mmCIF file of C-alpha atoms in Angstrom:
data_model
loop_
_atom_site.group_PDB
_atom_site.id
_atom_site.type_symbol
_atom_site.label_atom_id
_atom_site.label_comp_id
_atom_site.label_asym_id
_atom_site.label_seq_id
_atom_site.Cartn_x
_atom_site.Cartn_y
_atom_site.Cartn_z
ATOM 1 C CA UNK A 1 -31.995 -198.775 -4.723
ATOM 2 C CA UNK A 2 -28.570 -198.542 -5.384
ATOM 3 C CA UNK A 3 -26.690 -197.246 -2.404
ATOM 4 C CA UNK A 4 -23.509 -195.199 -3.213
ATOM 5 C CA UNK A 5 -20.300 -194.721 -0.794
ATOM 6 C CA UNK A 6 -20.740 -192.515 1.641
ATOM 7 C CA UNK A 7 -24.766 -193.804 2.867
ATOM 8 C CA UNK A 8 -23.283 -196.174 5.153
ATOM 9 C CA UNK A 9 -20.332 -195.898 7.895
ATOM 10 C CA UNK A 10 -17.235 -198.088 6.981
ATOM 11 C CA UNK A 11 -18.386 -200.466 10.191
ATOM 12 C CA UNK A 12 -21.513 -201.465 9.083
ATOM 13 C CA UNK A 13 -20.530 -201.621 5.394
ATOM 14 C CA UNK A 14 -17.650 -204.106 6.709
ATOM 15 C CA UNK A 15 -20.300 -205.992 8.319
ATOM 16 C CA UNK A 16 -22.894 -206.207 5.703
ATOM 17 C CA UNK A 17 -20.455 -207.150 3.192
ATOM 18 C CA UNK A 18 -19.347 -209.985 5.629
ATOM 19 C CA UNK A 19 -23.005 -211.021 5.774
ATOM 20 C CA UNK A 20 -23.066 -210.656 1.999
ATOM 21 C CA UNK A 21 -19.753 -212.891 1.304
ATOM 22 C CA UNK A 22 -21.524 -215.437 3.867
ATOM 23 C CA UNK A 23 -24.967 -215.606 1.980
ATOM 24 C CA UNK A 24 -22.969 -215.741 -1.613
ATOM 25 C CA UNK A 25 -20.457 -218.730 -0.072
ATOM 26 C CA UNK A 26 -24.176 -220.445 0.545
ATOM 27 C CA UNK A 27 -25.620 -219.775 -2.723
ATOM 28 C CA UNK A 28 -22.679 -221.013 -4.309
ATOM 29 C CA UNK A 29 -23.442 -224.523 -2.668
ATOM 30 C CA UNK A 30 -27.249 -224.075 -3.155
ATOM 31 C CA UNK A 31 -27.079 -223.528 -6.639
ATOM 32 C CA UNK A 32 -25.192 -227.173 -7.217
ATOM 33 C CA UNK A 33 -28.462 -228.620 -6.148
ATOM 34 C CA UNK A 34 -30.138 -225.789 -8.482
ATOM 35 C CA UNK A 35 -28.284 -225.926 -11.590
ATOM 36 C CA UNK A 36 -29.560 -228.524 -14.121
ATOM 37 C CA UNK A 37 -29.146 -228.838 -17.588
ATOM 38 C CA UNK A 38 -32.496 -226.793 -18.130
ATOM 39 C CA UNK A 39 -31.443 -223.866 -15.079
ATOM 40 C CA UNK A 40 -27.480 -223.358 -15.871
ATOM 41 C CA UNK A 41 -28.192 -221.513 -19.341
ATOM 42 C CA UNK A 42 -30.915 -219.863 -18.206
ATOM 43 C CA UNK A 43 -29.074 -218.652 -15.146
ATOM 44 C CA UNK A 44 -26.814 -216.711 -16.838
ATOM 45 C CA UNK A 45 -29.688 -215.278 -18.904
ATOM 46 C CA UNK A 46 -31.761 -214.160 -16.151
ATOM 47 C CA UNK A 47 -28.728 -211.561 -14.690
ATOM 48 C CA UNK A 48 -28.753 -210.224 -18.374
ATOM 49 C CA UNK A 49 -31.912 -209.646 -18.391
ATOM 50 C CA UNK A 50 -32.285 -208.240 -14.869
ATOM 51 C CA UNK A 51 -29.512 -205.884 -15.696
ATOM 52 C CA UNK A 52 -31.210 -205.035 -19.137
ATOM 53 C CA UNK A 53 -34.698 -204.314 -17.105
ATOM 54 C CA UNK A 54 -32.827 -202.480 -14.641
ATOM 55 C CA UNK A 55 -32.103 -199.744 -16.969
ATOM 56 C CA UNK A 56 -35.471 -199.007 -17.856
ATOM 57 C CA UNK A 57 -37.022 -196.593 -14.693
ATOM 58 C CA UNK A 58 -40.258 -196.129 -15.129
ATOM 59 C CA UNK A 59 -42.124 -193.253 -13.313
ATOM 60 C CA UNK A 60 -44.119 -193.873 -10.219
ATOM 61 C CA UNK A 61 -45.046 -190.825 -8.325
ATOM 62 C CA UNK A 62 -43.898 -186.811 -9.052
ATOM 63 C CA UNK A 63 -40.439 -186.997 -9.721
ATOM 64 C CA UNK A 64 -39.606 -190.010 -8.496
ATOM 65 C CA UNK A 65 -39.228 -193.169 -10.687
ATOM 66 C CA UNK A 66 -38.179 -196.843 -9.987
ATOM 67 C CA UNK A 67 -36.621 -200.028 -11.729
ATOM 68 C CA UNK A 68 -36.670 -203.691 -11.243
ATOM 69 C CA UNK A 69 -34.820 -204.933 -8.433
ATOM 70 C CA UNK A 70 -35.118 -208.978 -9.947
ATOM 71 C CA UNK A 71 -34.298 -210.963 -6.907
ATOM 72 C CA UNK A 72 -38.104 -212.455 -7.174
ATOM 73 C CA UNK A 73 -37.733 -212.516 -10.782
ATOM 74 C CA UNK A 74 -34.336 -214.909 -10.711
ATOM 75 C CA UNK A 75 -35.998 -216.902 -7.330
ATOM 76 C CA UNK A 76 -38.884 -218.095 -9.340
ATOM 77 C CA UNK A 77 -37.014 -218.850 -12.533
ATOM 78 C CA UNK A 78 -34.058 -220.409 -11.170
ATOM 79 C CA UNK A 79 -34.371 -221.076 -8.039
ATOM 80 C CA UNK A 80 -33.747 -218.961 -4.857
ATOM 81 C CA UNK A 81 -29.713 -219.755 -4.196
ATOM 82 C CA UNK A 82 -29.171 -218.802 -7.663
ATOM 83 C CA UNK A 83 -31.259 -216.288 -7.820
ATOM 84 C CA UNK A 84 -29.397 -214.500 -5.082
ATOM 85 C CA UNK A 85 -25.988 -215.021 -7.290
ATOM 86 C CA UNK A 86 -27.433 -213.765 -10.685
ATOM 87 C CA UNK A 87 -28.774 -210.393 -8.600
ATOM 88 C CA UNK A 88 -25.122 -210.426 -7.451
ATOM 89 C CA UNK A 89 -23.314 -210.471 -10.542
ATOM 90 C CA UNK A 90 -25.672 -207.741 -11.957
ATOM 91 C CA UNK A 91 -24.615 -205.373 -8.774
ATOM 92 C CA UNK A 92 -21.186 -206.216 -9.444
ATOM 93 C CA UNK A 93 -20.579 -205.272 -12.909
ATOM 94 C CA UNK A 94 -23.135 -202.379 -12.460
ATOM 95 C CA UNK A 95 -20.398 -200.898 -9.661
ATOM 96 C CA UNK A 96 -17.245 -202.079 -11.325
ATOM 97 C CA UNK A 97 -18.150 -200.812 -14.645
ATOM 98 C CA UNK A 98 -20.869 -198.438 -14.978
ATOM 99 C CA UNK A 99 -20.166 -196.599 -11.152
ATOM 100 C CA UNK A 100 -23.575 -197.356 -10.381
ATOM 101 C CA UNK A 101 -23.900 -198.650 -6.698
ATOM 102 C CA UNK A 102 -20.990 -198.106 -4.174
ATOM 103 C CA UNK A 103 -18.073 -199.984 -4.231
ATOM 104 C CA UNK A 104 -17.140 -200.161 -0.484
ATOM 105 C CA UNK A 105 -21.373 -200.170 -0.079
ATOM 106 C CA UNK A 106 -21.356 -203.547 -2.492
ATOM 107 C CA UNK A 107 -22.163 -205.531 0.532
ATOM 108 C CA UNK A 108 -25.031 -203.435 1.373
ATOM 109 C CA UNK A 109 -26.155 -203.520 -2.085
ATOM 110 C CA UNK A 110 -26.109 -207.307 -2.107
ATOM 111 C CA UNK A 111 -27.431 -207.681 1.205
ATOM 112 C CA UNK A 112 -30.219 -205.704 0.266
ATOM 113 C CA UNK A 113 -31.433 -206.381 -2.857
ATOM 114 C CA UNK A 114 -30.196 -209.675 -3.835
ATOM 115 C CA UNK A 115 -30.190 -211.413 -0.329
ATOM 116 C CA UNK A 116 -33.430 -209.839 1.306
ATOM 117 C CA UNK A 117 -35.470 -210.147 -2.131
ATOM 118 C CA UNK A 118 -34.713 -213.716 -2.660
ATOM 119 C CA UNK A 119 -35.509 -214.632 0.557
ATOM 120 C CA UNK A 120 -38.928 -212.638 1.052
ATOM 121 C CA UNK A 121 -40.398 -213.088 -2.272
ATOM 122 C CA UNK A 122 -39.201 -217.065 -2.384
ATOM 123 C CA UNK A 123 -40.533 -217.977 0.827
ATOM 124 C CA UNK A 124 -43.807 -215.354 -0.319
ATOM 125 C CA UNK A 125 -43.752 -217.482 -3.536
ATOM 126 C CA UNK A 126 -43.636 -221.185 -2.134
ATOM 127 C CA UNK A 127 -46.487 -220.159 0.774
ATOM 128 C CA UNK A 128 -48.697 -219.297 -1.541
ATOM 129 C CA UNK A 129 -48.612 -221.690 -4.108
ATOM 130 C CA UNK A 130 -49.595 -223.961 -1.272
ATOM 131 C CA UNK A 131 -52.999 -222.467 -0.990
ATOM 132 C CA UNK A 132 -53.789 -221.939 -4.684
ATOM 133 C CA UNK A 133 -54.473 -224.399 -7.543
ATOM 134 C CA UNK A 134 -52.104 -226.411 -9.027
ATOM 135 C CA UNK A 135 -52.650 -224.265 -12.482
ATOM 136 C CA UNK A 136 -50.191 -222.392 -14.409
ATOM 137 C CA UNK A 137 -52.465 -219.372 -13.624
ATOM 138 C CA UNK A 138 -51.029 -219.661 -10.119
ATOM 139 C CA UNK A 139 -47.706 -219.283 -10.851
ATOM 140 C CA UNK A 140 -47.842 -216.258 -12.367
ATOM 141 C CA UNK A 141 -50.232 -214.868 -9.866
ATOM 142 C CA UNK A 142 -48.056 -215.984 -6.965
ATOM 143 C CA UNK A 143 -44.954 -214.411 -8.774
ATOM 144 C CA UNK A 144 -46.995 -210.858 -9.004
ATOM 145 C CA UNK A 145 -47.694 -210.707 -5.228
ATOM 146 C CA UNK A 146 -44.397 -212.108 -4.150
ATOM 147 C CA UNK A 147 -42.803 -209.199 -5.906
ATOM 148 C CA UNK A 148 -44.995 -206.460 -4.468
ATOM 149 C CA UNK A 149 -44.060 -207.252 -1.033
ATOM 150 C CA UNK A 150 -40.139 -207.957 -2.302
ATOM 151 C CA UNK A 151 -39.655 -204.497 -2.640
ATOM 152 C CA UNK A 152 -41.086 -202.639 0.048
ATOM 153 C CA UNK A 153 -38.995 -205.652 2.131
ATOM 154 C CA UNK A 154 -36.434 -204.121 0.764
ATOM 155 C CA UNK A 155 -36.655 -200.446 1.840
ATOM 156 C CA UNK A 156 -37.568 -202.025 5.545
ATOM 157 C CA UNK A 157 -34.318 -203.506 5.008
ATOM 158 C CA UNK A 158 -32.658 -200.782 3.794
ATOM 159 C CA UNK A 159 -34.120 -198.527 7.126
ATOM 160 C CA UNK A 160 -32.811 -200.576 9.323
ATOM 161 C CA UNK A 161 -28.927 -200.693 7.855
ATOM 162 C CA UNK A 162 -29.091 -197.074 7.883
ATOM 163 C CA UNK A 163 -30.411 -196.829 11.927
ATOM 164 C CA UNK A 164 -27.092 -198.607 12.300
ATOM 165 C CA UNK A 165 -25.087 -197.264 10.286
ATOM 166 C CA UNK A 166 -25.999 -193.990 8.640
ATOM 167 C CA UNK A 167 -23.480 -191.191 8.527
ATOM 168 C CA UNK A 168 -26.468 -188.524 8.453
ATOM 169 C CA UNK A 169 -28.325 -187.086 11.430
ATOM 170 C CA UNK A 170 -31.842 -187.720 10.258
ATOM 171 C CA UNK A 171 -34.500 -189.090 12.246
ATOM 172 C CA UNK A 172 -34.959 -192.970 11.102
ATOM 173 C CA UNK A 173 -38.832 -192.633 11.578
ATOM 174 C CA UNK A 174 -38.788 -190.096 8.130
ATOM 175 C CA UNK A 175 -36.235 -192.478 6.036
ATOM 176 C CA UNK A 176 -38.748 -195.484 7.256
ATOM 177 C CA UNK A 177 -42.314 -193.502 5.700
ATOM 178 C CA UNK A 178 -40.142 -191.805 2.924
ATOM 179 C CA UNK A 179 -38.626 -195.226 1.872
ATOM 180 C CA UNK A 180 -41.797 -197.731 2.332
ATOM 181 C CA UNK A 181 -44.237 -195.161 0.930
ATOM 182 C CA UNK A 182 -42.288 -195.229 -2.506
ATOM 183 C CA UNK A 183 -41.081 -198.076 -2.676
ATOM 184 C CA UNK A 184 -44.375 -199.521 -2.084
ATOM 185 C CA UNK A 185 -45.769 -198.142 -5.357
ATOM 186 C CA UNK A 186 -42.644 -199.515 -7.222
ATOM 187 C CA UNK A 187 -43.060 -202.156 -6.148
ATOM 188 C CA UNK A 188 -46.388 -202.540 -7.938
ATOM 189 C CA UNK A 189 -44.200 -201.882 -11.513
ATOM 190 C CA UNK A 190 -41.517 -204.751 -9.958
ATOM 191 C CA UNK A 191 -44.956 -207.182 -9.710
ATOM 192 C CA UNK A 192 -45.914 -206.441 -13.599
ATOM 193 C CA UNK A 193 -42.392 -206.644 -14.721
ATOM 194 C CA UNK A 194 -42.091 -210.348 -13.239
ATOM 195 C CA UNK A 195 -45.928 -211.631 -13.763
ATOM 196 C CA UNK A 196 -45.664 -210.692 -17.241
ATOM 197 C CA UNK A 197 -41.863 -212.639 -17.438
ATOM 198 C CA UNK A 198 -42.736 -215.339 -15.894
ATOM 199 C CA UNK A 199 -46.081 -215.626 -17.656
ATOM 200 C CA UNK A 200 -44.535 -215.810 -20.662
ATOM 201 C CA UNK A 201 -41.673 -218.402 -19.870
ATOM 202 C CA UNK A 202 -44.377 -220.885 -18.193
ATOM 203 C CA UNK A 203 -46.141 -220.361 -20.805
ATOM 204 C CA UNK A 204 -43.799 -221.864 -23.474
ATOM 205 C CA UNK A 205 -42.143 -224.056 -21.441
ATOM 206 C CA UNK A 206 -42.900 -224.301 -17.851
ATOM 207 C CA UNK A 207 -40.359 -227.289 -17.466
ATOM 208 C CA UNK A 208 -38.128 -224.073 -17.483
ATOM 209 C CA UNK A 209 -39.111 -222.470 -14.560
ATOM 210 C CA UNK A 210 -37.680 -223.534 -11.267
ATOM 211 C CA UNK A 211 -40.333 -222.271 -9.278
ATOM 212 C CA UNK A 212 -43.438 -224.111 -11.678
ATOM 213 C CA UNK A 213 -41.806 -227.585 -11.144
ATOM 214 C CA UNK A 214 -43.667 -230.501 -9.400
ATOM 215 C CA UNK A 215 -47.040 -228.434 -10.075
ATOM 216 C CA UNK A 216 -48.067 -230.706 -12.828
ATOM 217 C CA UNK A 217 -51.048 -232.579 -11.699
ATOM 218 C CA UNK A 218 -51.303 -236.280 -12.628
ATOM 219 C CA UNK A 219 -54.443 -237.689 -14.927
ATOM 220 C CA UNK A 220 -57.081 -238.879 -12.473
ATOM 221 C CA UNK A 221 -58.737 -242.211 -13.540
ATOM 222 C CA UNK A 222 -62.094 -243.777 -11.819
ATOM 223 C CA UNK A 223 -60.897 -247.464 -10.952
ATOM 224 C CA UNK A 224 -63.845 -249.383 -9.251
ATOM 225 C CA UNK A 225 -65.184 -246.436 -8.107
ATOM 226 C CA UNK A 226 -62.391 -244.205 -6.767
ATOM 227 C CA UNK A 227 -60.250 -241.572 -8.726
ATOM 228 C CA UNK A 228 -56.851 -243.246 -8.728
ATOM 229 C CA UNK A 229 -53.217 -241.555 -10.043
ATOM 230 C CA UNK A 230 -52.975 -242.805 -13.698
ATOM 231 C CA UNK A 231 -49.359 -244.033 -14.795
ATOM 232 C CA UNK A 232 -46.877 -241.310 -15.861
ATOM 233 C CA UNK A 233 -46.334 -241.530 -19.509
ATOM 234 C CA UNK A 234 -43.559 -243.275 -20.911
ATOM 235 C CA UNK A 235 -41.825 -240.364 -22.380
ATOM 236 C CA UNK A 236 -42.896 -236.594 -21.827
ATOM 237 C CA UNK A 237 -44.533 -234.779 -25.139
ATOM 238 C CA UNK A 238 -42.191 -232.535 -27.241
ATOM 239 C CA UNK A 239 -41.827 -228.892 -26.464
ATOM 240 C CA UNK A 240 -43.292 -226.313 -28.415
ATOM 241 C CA UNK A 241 -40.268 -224.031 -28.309
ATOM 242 C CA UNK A 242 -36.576 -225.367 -27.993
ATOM 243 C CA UNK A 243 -34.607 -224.137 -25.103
ATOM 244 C CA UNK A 244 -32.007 -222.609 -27.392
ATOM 245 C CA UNK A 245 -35.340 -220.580 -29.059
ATOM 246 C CA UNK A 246 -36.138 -219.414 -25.781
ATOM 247 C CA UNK A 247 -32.446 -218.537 -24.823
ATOM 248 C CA UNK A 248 -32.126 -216.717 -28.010
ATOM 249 C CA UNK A 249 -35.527 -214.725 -27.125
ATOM 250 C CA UNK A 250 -34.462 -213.804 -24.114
ATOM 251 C CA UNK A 251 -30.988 -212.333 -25.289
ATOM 252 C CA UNK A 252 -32.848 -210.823 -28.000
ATOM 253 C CA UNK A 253 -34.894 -209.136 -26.128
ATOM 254 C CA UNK A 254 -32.527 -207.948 -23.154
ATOM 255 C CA UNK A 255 -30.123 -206.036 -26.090
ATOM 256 C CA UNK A 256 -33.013 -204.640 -27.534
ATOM 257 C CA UNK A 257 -34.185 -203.294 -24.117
ATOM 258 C CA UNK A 258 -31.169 -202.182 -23.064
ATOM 259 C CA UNK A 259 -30.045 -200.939 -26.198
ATOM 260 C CA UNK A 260 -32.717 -199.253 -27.974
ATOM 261 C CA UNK A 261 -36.169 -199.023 -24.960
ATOM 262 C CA UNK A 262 -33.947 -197.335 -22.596
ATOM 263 C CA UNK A 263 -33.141 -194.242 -24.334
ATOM 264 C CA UNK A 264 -36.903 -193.719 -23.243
ATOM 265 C CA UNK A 265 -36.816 -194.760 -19.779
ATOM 266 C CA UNK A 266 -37.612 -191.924 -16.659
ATOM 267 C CA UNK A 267 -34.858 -189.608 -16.038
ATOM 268 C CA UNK A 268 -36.289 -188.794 -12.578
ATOM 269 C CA UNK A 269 -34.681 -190.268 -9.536
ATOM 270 C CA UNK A 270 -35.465 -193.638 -8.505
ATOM 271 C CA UNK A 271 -36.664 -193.946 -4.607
ATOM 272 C CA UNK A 272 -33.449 -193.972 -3.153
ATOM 273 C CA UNK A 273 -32.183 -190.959 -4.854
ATOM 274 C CA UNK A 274 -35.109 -189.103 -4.036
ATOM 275 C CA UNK A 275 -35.683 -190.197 -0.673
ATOM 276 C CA UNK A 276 -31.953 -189.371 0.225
ATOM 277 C CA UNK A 277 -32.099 -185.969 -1.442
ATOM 278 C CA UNK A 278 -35.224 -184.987 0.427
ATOM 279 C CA UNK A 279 -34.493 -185.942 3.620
ATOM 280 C CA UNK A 280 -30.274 -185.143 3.757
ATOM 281 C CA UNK A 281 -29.248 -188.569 3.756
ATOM 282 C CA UNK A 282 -26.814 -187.945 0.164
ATOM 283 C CA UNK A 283 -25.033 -184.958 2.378
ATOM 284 C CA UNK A 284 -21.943 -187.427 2.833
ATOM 285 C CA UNK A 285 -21.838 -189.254 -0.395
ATOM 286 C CA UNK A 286 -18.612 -190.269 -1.736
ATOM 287 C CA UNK A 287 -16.980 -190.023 -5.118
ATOM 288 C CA UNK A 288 -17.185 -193.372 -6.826
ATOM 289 C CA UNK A 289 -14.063 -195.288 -7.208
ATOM 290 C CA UNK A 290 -14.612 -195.938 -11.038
ATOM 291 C CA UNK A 291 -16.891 -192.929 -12.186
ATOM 292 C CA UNK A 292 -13.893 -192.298 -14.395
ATOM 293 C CA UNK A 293 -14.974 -196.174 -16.201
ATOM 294 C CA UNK A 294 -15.284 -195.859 -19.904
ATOM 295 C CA UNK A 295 -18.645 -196.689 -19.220
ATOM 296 C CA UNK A 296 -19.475 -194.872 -15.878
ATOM 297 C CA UNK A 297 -23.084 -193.404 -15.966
ATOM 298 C CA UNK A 298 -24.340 -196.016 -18.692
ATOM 299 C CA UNK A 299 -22.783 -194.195 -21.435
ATOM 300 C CA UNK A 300 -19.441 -194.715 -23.488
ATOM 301 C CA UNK A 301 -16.444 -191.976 -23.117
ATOM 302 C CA UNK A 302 -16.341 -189.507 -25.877
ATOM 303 C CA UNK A 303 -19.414 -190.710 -27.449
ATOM 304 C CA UNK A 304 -21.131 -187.499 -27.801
ATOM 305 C CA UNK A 305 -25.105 -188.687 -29.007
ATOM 306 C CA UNK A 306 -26.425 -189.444 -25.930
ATOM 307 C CA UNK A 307 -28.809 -192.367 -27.982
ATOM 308 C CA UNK A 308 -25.960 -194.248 -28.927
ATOM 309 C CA UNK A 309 -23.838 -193.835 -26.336
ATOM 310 C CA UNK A 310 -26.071 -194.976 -24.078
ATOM 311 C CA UNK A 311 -27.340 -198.076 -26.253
ATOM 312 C CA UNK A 312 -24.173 -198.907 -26.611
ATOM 313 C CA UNK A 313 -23.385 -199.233 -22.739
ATOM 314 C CA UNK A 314 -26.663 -200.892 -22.458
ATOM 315 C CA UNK A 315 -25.718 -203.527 -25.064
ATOM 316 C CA UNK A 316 -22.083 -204.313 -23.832
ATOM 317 C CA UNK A 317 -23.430 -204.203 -20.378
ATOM 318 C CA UNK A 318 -25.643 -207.161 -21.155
ATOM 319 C CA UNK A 319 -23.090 -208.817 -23.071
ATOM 320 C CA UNK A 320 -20.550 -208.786 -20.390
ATOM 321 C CA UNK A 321 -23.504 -209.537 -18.027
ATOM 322 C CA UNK A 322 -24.492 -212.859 -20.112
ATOM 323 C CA UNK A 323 -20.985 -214.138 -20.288
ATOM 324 C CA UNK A 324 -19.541 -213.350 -16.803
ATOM 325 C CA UNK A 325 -23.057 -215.021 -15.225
ATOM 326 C CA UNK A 326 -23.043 -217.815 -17.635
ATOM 327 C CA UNK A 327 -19.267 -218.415 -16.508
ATOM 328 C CA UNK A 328 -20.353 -218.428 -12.994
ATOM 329 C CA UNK A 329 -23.462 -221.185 -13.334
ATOM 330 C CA UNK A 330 -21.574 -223.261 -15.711
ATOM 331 C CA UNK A 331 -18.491 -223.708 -13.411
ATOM 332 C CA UNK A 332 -20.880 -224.106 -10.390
ATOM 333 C CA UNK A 333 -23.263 -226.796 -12.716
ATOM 334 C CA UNK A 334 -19.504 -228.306 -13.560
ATOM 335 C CA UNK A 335 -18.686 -228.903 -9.838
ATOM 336 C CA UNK A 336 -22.023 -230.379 -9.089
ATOM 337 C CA UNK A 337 -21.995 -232.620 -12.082
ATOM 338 C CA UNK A 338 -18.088 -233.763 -10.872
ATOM 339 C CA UNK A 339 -19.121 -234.009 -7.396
ATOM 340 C CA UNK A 340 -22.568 -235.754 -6.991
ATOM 341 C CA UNK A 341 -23.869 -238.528 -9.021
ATOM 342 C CA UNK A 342 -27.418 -238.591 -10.452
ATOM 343 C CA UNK A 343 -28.698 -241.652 -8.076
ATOM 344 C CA UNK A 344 -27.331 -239.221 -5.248
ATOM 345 C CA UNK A 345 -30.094 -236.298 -6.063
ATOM 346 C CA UNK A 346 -33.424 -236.200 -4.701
ATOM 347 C CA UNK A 347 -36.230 -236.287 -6.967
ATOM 348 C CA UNK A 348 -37.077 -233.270 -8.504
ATOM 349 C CA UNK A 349 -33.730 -231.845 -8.349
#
């Protein structure tokens, strides 16, 4: 859901990228409350791996494919504020270096699929896991349907920046079915995608995941007759798997995927570019400021075998991905850890 230059009038690009720089400026100061010493490497982690992921279409209907969008995936893991900046940082290098995503549409981009994501699946996420069982099960079932309705969310929110500022005459009524109707079904692929992460993280270390914590349920003891809160224990039992293990996973696996697994990923349009050629909504796109980028298209200049030009991009897109994002949360984790004392945090935090 990438929207290029050209989509959107310069007015409402102007103003969605103010509403983006606003949302970011908040994040920034959510995600000192966020950041701990168990988020701020992950962090930085989770935008490689979105961006990794993100390469990977998979097909959905008849010539259409989709891709992750991530901003549930990076809510539940990290937390919602800096779940909106790792989305960010992925849309940024994806338009600075690989001409993917308008430049002059980066607020739209952000506002879209970073912003509205986060938001909707979070606030999904947190109702429901006040219904369900405090299991681990839960967590990962919550994260599925969050998802689902994450991305069709999106393509509402999409609609509606196009009713106000689309540069096309089509009637908004067609974009609305075209865009919810597929993006409704990749959505389903977005669900899988994040169950399946954040299964897997919870279930090595759930102390990991932002969105699992204070879901532990205390040992219930029968004290004259009544089931009473037993005392925490004096120190918590070791973890299975390191944090660095899991770290090193996770990179692992995001060069692999973006390296090697996306050679094999759909070539068919995602939603967007489908919807927009089917209905006339591409008629005004612009060029792309950097589509002359060594590494424009996901592929490096003058490398002619498509395999490794491509797996090359992928890999030093989730290098560059891993250290600009890491940058980021560490100087943000830096500022919290100068500016607020331990005793100062709420529990939990």
């Amino acid at each position: 859901m990438h929207v290029p230059d050209g989509f959107i009038n310069a007015p409402v690009s102007a103003a969605t990228g103010l509403v983006a720089a606003g949302a970011v400026a908040v994040s920034l100061r959510g995600a000192r409350r966020e950041l701990d010493e168990r988020t701020a490497p992950l962090a930085g982690l989770v935008a490689a791996f979105i961006f990794a992921v993100q390469m990977l279409n998979f097909p959905v209907a008849a010539g259409t494919s989709g891709h992750l969008l991530g901003g549930a995936l990076a809510a539940i893991l990290v937390g919602p504020f800096t779940g909106v900046l790792c989305v960010s940082v992925v849309l940024l290098m994806q338009g600075i270096l690989f001409a993917d995503g308008g430049l002059t549409a980066l607020g739209v981009n952000i506002t879209d699929m970073a912003i509205v994501t986060t938001v909707v699946s979070y606030a999904v996420f947190r109702g429901l896991l006040k219904v369900l069982p405090r299991r681990r099960r839960s967590i990962t079932a919550a994260a599925f349907v969050s998802a689902l309705l994450s991305v069709p969310a999106a393509a509402v929110a999409f609609t509606l920046i196009y009713a106000l500022g689309g540069t096309t005459d089509v009637a908004i009524g067609k974009v609305a079915t075209a865009m919810i109707g597929v993006h409704v079904l990749i959505g389903i692929g977005e669900a899988a995608i994040t169950a399946l992460t954040v299964g897997a993280v919870v279930a090595v270390r759930p102390d990991l995941v932002y969105g699992a914590r204070g879901l532990q349920q205390r040992l219930k003891l029968r004290v004259g007759g009544e089931l009473v809160d037993a005392a925490a224990p004096a120190a918590p039992a070791a973890a299975p798997v390191s944090r660095r293990k899991v770290w090193i996973t996770g990179l692992v696996t995001s060069l692999v995927l973006a390296g090697f697994v996306s050679f094999y990923a759909s070539a068919s349009p995602d939603g967007l570019e489908k919807v927009a050629k089917d209905q006339g909504i591409d008629q005004r796109t612009k060029k792309h400021h950097t589509e002359d980028s060594p590494l424009a298209g996901y592929g490096v200049k003058d490398i002619s075998d498509a395999r490794i030009s491509g797996g090359l991009a992928g890999v030093i897109g989730v290098g560059v991905t891993v250290v600009a994002g890491t940058g980021v949360f560490w100087a943000v984790r830096r500022r919290r850890t100068a500016g607020t004392s331990p005793a100062s945090l709420p529990e939990g935090v």
